mmCIF file of C-alpha atoms in Angstrom:
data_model
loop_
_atom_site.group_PDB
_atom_site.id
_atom_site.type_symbol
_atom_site.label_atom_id
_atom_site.label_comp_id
_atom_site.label_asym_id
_atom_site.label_seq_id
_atom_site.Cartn_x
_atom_site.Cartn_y
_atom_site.Cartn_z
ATOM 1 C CA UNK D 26 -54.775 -58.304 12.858
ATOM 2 C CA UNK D 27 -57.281 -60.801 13.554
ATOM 3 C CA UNK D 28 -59.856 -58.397 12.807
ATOM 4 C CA UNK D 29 -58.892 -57.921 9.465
ATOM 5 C CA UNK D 30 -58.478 -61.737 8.968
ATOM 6 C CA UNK D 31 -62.092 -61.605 9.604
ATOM 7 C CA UNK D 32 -62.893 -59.139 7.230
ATOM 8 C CA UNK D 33 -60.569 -60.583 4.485
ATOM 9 C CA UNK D 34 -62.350 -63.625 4.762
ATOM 10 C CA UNK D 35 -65.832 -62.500 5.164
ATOM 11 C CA UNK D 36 -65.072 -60.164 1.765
ATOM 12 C CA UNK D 37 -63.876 -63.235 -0.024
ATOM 13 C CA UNK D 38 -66.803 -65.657 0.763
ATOM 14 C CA UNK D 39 -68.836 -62.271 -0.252
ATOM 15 C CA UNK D 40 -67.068 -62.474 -3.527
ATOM 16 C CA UNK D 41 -67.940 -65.416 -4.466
ATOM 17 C CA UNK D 42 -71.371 -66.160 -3.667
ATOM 18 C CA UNK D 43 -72.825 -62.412 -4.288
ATOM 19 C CA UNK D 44 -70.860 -60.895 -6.465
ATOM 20 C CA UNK D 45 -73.172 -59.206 -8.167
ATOM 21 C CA UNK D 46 -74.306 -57.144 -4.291
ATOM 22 C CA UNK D 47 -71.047 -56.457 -4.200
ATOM 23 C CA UNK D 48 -70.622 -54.913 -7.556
ATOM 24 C CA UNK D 49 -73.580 -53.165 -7.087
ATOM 25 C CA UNK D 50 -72.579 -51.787 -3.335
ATOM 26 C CA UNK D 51 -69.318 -50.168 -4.964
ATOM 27 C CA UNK D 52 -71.387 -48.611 -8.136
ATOM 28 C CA UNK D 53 -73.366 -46.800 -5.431
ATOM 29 C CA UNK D 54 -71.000 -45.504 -3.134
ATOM 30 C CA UNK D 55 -68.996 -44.157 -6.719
ATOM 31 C CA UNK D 56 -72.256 -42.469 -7.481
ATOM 32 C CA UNK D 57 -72.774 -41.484 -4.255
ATOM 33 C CA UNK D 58 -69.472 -39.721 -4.468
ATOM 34 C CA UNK D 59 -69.928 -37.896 -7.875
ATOM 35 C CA UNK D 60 -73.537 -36.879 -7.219
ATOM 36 C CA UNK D 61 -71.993 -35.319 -3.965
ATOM 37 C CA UNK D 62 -69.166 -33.368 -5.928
ATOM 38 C CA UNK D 63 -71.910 -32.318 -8.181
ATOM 39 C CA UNK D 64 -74.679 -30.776 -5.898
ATOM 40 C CA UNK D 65 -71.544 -28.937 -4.038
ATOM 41 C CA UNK D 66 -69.759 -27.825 -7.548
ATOM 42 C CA UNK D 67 -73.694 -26.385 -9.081
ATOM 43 C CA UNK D 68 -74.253 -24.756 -5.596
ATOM 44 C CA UNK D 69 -70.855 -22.906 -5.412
ATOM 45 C CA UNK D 70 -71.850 -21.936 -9.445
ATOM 46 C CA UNK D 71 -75.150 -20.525 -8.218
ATOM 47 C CA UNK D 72 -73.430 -18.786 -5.058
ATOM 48 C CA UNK D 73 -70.679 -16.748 -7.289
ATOM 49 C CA UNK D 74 -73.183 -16.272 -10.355
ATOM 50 C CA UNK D 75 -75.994 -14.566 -7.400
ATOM 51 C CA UNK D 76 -72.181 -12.491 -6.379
ATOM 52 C CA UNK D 77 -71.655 -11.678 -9.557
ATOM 53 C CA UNK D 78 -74.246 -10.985 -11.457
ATOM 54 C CA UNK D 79 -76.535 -7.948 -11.000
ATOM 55 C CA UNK D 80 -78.485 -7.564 -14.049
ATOM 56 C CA UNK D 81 -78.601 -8.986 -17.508
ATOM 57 C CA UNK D 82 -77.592 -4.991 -18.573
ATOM 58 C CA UNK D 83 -74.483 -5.028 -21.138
ATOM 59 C CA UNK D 84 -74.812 -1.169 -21.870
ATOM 60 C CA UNK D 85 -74.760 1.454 -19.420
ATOM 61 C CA UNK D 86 -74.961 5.281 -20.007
ATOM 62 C CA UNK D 87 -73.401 7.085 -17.562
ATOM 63 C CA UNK D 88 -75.436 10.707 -17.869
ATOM 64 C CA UNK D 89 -73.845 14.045 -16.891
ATOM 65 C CA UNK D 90 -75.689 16.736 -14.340
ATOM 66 C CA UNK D 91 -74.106 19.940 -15.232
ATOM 67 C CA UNK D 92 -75.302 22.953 -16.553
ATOM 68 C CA UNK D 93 -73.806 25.410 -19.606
ATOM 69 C CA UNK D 94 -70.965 26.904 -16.924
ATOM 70 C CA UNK D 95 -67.461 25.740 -17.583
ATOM 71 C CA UNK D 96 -66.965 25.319 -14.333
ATOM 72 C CA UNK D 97 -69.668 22.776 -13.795
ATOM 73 C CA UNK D 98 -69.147 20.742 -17.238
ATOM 74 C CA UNK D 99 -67.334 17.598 -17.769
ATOM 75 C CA UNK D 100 -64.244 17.745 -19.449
ATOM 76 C CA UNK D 101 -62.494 15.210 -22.001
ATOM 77 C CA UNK D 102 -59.682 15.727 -19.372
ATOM 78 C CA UNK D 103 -61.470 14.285 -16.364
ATOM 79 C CA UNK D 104 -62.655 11.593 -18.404
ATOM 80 C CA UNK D 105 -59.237 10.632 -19.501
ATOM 81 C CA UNK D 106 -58.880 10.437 -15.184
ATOM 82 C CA UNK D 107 -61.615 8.216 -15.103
ATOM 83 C CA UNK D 108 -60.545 5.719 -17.908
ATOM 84 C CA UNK D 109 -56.709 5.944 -16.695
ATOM 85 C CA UNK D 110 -58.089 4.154 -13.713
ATOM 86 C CA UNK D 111 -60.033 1.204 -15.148
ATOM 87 C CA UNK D 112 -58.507 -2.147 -13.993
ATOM 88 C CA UNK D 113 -57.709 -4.557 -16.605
ATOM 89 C CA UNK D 114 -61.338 -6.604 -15.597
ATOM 90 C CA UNK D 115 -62.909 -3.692 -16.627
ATOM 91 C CA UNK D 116 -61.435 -2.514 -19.343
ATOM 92 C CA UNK D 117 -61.311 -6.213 -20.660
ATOM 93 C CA UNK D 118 -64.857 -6.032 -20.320
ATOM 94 C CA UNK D 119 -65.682 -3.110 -22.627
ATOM 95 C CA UNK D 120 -65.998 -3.546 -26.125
ATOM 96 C CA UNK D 121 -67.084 -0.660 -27.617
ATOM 97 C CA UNK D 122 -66.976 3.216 -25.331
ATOM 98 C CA UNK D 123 -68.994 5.847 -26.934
ATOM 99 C CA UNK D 124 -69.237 9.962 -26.940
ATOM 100 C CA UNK D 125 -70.809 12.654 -28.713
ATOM 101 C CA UNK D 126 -70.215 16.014 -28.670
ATOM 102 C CA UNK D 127 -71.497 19.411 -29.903
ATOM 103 C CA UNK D 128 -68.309 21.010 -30.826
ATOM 104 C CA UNK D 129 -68.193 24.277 -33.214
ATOM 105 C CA UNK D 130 -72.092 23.143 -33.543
ATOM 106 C CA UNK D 131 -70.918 20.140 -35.449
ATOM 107 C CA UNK D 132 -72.088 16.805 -34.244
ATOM 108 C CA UNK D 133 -68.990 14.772 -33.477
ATOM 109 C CA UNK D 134 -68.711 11.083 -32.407
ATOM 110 C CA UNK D 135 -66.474 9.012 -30.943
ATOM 111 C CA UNK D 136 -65.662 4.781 -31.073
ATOM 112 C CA UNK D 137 -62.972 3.729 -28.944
ATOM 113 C CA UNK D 138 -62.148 0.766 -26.214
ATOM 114 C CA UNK D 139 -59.563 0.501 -23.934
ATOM 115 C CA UNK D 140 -56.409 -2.022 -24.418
ATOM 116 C CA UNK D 141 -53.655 -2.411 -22.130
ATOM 117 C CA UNK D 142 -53.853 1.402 -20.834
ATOM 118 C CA UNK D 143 -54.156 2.767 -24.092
ATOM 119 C CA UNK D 144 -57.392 4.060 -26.503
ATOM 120 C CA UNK D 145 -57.780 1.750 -29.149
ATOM 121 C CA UNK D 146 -59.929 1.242 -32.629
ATOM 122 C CA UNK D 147 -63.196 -0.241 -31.591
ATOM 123 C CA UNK D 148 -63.254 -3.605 -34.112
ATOM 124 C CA UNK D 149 -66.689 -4.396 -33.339
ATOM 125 C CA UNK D 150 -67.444 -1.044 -34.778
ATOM 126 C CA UNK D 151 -65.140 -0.760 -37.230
ATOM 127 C CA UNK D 152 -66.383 -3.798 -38.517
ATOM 128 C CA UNK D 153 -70.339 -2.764 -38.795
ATOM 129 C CA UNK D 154 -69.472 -0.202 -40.884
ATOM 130 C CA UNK D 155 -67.827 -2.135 -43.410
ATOM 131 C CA UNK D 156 -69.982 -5.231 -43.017
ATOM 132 C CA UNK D 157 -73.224 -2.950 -43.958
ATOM 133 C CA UNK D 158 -70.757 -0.432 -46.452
ATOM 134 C CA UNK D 159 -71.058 2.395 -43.783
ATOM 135 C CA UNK D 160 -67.668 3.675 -44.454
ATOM 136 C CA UNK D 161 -64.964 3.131 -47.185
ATOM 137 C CA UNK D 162 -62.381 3.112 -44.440
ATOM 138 C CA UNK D 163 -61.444 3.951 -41.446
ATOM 139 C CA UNK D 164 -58.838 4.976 -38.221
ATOM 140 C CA UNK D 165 -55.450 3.185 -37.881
ATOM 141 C CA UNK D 166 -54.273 2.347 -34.801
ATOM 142 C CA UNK D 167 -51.888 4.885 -34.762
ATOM 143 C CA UNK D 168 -54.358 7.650 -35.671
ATOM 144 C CA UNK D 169 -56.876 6.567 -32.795
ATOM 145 C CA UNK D 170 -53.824 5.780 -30.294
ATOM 146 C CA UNK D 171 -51.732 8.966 -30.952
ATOM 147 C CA UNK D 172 -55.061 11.277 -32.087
ATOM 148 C CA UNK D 173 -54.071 12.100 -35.095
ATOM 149 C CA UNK D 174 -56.339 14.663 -36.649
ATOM 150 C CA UNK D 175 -57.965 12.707 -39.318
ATOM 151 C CA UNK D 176 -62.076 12.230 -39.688
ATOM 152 C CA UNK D 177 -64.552 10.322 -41.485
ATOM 153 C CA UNK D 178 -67.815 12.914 -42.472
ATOM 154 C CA UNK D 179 -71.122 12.455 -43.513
ATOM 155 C CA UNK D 180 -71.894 14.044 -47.255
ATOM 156 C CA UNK D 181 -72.748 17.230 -45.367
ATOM 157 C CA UNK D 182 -69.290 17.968 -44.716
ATOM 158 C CA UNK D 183 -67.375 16.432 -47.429
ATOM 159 C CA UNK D 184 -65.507 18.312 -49.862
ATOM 160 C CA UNK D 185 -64.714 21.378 -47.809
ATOM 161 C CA UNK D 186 -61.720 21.708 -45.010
ATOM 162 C CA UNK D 187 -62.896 20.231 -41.661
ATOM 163 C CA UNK D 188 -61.922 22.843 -38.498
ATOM 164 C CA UNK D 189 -62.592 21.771 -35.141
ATOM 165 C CA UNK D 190 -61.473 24.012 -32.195
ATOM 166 C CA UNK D 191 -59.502 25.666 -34.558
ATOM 167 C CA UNK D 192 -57.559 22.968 -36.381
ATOM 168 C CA UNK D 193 -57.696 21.695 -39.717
ATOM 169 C CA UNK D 194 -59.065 17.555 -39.190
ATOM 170 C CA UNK D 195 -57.685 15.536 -42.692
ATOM 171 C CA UNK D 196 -60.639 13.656 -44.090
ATOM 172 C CA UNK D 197 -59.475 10.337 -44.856
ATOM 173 C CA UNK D 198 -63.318 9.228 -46.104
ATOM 174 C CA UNK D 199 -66.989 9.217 -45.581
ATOM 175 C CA UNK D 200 -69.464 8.062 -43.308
ATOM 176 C CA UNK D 201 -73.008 7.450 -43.973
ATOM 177 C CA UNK D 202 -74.060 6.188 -40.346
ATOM 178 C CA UNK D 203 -74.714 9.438 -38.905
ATOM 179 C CA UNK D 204 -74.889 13.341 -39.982
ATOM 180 C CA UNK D 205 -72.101 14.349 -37.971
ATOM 181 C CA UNK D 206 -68.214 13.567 -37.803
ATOM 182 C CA UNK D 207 -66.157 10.337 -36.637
ATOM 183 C CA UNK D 208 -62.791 11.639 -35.056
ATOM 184 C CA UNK D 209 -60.216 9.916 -32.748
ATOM 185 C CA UNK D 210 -60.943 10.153 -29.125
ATOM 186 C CA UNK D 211 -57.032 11.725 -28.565
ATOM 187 C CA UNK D 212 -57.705 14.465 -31.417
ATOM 188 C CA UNK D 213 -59.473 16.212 -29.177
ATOM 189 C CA UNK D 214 -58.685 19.202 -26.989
ATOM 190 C CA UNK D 215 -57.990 18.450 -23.199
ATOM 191 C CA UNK D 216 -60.685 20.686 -22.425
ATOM 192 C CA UNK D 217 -63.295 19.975 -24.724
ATOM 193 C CA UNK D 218 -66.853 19.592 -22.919
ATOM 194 C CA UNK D 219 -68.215 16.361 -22.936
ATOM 195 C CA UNK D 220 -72.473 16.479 -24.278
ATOM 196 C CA UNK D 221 -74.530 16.196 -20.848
ATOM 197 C CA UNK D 222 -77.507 14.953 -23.043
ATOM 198 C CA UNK D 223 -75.873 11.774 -24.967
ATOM 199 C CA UNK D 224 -73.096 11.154 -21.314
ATOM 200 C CA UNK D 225 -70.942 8.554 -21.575
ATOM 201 C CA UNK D 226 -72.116 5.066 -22.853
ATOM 202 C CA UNK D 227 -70.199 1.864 -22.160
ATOM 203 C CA UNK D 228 -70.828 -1.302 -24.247
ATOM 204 C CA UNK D 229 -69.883 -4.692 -22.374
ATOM 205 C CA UNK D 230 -68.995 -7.833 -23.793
ATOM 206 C CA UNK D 231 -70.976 -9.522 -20.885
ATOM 207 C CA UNK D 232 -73.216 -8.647 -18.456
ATOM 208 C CA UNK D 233 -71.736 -5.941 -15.506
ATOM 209 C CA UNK D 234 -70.925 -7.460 -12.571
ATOM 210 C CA UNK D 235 -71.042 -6.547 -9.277
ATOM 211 C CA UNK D 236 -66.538 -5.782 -8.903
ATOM 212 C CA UNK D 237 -67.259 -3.694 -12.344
ATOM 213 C CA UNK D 238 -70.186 -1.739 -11.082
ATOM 214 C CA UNK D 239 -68.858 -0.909 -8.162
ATOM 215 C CA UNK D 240 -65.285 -0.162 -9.779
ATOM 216 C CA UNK D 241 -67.059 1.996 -12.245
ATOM 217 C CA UNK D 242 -69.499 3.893 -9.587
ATOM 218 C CA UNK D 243 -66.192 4.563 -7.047
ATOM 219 C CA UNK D 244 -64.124 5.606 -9.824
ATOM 220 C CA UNK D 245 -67.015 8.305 -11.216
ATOM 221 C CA UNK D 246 -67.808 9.139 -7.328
ATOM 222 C CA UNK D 247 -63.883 9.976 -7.303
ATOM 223 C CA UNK D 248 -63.135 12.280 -9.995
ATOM 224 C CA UNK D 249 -66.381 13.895 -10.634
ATOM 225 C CA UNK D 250 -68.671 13.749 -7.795
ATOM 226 C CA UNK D 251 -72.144 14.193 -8.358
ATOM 227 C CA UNK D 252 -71.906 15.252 -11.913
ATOM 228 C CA UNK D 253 -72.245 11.662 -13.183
ATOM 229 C CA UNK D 254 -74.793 9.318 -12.134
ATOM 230 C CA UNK D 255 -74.983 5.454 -13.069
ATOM 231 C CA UNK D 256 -78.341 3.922 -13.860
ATOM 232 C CA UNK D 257 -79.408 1.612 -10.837
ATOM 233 C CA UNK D 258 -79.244 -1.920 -12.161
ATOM 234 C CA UNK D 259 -82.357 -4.850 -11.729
ATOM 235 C CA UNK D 260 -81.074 -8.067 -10.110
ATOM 236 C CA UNK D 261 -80.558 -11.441 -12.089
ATOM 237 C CA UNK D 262 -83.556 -12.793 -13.680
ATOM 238 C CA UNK D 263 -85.287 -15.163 -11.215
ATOM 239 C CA UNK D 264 -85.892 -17.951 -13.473
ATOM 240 C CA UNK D 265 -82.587 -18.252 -14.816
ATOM 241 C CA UNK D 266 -81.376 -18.880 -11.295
ATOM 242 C CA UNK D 267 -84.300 -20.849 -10.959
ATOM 243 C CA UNK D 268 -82.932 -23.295 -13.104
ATOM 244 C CA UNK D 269 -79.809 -23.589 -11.121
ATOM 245 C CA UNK D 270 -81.803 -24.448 -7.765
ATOM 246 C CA UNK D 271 -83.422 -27.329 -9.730
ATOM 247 C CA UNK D 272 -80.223 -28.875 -10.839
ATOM 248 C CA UNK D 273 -79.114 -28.053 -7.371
ATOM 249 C CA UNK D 274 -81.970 -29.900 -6.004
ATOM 250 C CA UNK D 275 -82.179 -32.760 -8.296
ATOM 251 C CA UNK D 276 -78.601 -33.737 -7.399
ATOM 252 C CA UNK D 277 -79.098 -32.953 -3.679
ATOM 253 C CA UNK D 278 -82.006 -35.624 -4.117
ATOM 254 C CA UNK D 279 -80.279 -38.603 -5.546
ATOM 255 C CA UNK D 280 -77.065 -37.850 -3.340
ATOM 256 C CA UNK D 281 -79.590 -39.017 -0.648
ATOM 257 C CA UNK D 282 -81.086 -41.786 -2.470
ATOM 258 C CA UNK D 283 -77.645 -43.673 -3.322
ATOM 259 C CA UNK D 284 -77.056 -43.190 0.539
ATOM 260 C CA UNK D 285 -80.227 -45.101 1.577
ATOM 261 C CA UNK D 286 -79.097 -47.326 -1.421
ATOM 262 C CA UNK D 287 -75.893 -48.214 0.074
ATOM 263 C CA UNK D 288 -77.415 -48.424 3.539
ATOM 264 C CA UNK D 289 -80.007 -50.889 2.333
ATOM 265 C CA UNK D 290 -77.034 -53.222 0.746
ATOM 266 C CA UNK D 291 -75.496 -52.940 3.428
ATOM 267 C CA UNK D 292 -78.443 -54.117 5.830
ATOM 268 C CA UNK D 293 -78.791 -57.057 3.450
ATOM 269 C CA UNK D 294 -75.025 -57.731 4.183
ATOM 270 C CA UNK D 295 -75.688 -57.757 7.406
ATOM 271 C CA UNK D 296 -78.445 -60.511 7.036
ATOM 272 C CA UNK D 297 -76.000 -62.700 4.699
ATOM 273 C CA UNK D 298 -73.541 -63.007 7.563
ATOM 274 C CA UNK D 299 -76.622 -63.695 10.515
ATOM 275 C CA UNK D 300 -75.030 -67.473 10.754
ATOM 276 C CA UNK D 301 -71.191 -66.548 10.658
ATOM 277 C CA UNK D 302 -71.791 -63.747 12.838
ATOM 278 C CA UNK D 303 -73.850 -66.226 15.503
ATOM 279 C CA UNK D 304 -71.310 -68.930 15.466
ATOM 280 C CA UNK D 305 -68.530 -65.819 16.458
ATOM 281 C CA UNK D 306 -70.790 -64.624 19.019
ATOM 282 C CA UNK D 307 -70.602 -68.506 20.467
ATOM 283 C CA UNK D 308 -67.394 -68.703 20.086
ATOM 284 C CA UNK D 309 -66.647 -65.772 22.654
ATOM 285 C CA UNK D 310 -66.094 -62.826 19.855
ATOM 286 C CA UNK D 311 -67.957 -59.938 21.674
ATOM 287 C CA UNK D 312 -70.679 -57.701 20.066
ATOM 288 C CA UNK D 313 -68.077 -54.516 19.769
ATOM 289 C CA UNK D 314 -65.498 -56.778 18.002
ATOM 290 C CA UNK D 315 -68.356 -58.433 15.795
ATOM 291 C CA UNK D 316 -69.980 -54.801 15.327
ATOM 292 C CA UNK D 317 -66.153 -53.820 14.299
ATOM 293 C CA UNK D 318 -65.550 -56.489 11.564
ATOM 294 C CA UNK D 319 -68.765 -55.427 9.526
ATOM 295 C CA UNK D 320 -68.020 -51.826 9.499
ATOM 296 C CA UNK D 321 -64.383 -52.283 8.177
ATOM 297 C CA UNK D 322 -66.048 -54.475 5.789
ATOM 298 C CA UNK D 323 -68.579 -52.038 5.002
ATOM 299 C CA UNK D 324 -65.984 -49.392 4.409
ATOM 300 C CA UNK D 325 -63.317 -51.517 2.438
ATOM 301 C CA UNK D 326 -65.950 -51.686 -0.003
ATOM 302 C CA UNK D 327 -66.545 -47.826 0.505
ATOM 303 C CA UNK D 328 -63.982 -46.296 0.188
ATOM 304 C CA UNK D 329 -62.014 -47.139 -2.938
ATOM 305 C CA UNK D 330 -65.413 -47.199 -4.484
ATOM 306 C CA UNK D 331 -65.564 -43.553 -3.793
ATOM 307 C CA UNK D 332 -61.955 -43.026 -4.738
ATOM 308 C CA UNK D 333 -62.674 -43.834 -8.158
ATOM 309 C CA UNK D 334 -65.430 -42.097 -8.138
ATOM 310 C CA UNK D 335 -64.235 -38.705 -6.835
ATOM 311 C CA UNK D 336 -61.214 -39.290 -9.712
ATOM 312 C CA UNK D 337 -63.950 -39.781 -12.382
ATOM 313 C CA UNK D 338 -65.437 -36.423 -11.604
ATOM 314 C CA UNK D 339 -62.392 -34.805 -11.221
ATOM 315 C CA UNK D 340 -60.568 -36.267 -14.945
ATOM 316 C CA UNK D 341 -64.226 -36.478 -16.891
ATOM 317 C CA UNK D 342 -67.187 -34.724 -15.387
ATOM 318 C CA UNK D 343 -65.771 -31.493 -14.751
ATOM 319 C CA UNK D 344 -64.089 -30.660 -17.532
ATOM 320 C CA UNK D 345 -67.637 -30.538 -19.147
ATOM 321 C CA UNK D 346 -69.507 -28.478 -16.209
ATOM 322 C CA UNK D 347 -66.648 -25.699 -16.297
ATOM 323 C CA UNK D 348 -67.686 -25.378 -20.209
ATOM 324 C CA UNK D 349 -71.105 -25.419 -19.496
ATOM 325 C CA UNK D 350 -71.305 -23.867 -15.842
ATOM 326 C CA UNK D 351 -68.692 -20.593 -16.226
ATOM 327 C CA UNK D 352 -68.948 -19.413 -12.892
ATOM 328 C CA UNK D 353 -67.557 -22.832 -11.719
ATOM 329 C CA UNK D 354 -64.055 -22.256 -12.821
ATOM 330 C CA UNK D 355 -61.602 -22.456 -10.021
ATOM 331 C CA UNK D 356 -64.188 -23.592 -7.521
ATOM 332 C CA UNK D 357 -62.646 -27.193 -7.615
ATOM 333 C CA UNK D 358 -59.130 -28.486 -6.955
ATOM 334 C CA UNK D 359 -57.538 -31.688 -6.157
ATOM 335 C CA UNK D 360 -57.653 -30.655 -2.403
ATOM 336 C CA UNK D 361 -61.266 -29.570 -2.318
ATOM 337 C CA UNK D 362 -62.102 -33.182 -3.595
ATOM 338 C CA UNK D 363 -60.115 -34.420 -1.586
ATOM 339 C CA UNK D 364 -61.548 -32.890 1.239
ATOM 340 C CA UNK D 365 -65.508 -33.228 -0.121
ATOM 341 C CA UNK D 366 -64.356 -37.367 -0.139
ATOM 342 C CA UNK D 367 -62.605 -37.326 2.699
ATOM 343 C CA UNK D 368 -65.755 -35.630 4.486
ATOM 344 C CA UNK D 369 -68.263 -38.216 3.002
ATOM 345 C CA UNK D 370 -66.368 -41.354 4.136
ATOM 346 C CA UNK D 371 -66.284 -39.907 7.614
ATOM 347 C CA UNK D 372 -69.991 -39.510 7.447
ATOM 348 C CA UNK D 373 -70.764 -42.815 5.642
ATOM 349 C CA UNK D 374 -68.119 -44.252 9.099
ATOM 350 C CA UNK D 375 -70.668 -42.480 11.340
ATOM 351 C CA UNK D 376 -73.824 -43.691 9.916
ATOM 352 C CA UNK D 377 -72.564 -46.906 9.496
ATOM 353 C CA UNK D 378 -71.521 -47.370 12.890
ATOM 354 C CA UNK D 379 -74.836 -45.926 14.137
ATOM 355 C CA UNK D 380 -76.735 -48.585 12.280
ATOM 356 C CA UNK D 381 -74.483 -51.410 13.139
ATOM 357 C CA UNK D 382 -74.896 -50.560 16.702
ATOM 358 C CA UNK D 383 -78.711 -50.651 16.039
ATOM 359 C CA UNK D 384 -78.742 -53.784 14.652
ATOM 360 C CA UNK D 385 -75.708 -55.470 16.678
ATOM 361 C CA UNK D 386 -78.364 -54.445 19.661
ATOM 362 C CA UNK D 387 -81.408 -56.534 18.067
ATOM 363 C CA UNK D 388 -79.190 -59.438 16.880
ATOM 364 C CA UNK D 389 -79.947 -62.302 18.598
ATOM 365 C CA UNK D 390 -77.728 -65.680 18.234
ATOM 366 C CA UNK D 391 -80.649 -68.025 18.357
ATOM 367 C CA UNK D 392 -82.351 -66.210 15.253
ATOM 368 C CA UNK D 393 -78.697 -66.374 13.470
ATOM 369 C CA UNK D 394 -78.093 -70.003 13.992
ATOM 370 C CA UNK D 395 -81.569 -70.254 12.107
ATOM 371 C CA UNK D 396 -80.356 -68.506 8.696
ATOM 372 C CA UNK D 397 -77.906 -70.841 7.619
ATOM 373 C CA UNK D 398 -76.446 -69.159 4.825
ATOM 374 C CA UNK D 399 -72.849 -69.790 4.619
#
């Protein structure tokens, strides 16, 4: 208790005759704080982004090695495998999945994604073809979910009954993206061979990550072996990540330079009370208990100073890096902070008492009676 007398008294006299140090010491250790949080927040981005990422690829063609056997080709059946197994990530992922086949020797094609477990109309597509007059309509959702026979031709085919493996396709239009045939993915029969030429090719909204690719390359492995191969993918672009170890850096850098800050306030704090702290030494206070009042003074200052700053980050700052920094989301809570402050004011407790020590163990009384400050 009569510790803290000290301190409440020494913080007082500090209040009045420097309170501009003061003010200054507590902007510094609430920088300190949010520069911390920063550095940590852009290096966990960089971390999960390196995880994540593994090119800047948002198309893939998955390419077939079979021959003209039945036996060896790939079948809109085993495909139907493969896409039953896509995870919501990856099927989220996928905006537009496209096919083309050889059947009856007409070119067909077909635009589909994946929603909820079912084939659905691709809308980026769709759209294309009406924003550039392509087509003067196109599939419901009902014809591309339930594969109704229906088809948009080219003006090679039009006018004349469409058959495809023996079935009569209603042309609901025309097409003038292509020579061939647009049908629904699920008008098709179960065994119809899938074009080892053209494969598979998968459009992504974003680029693959490392979960999808390796989703995508087990799933293939599974169900069809070493008929499919995926094209090996080139890591991240190094000067995007680059950019990332500069911020990184930057932040690192003036973390350290509010420390020494704070440390060189705190020095001159030290020099302000040179008289009180002689006169105490006089009066029988010992150098531990002297040491002891100027480090919970040091602190008191500290530590709400931090607070606020570790709640300004929190409420203001990183709102705006999870918008600009994606792969941040979810990286910070209120018990990460917590722990990120509660880590820095036990190192700021450590170097402070090192450095009191120091200069408790240079301080001599005669030199203190000398600066008469107070």
């Amino acid at each position: 208790m009569v510790i803290l007398k000290y301190v409440k008294r020494h913080l007082y006299s500090f209040l009045r005759q420097d309170r501009g140090i003061l003010f200054l010491a507590g902007i510094v250790a609430c920088f300190s704080t949010i520069t911390l949080l920063l550095a940590f927040g852009l290096y966990r981005n960089y971390e999960n982004e390196k995880l994540s990422k593994v090119s800047e690829l948002t198309e893939i063609k998955v390419t077939f090695h079979t021959w003209d056997e039945p036996e060896e080709q790939v079948t809109k059946t085993e495909l139907d495998r493969c896409f039953a197994r896509f995870s919501d990530e990856l099927s989220d992922g996928l905006y537009m999945v496209f096919l083309s086949l050889k059947i009856d020797d007409i070119p067909v094609e077909c635009w589909f994604v994946l929603r909820e477990g079912r084939y659905a109309v691709c809308e980026a597509f769709r759209d294309n073809l009406e924003k550039y007059w392509l087509a003067d309509t196109y599939f419901t959702e009902a014809q591309e979910a339930e594969g109704e026979r229906t088809a948009l031709v080219s003006g090679a085919y039009s006018g004349k009954p469409l058959i495809l493996q023996g079935n009569e396709f209603q042309i609901i239009g025309e097409q003038h993206l292509s020579g061939g045939v647009f049908v629904p993915w699920q008008a098709l029969e179960p065994e119809t061979p899938v074009n080892r030429k053209q494969g598979l090719q998968l459009y992504f909204s974003r680029a693959i990550t490392s979960a999808q690719y390796e989703e995508l390359s087990g799933i293939l492995r599974a169900e069809l072996g070493d008929r499919a191969e995926l094209p090996r993918l080139q890591p991240p672009d190094p000067d995007e990540l680059s950019v990332i170890h500069i911020f990184m850096l930057v932040s690192a850098l003036i973390g350290g330079i509010s420390s020494v800050n704070f440390c060189i306030l705190y020095r001159y704090i030290f020099m302000k009370r040179a008289y009180s702290l002689a006169v105490f030494c006089m009066c029988g206070m010992g150098r531990k208990r002297a040491a002891a009042v100027y480090i919970l003074e040091c602190m008191t200052i500290m530590i709400p100073a931090s607070f606020a700053g570790d709640t300004v980050f929190y409420f203001a700052v990183l709102p705006w890096l999870e918008g600009t920094f994606p792969y941040m989301n979810g990286v910070f809570s209120i018990g990460s902070c917590s722990m990120l402050y509660g880590g820095y004011i036990l190192a700021s407790l450590v170097v402070t008492a090192v450095m009191t020590g120091v200069w408790m163990g240079r301080f001599s009384v005669k030199e203190g009676l000398r600066r008469r400050v107070l």
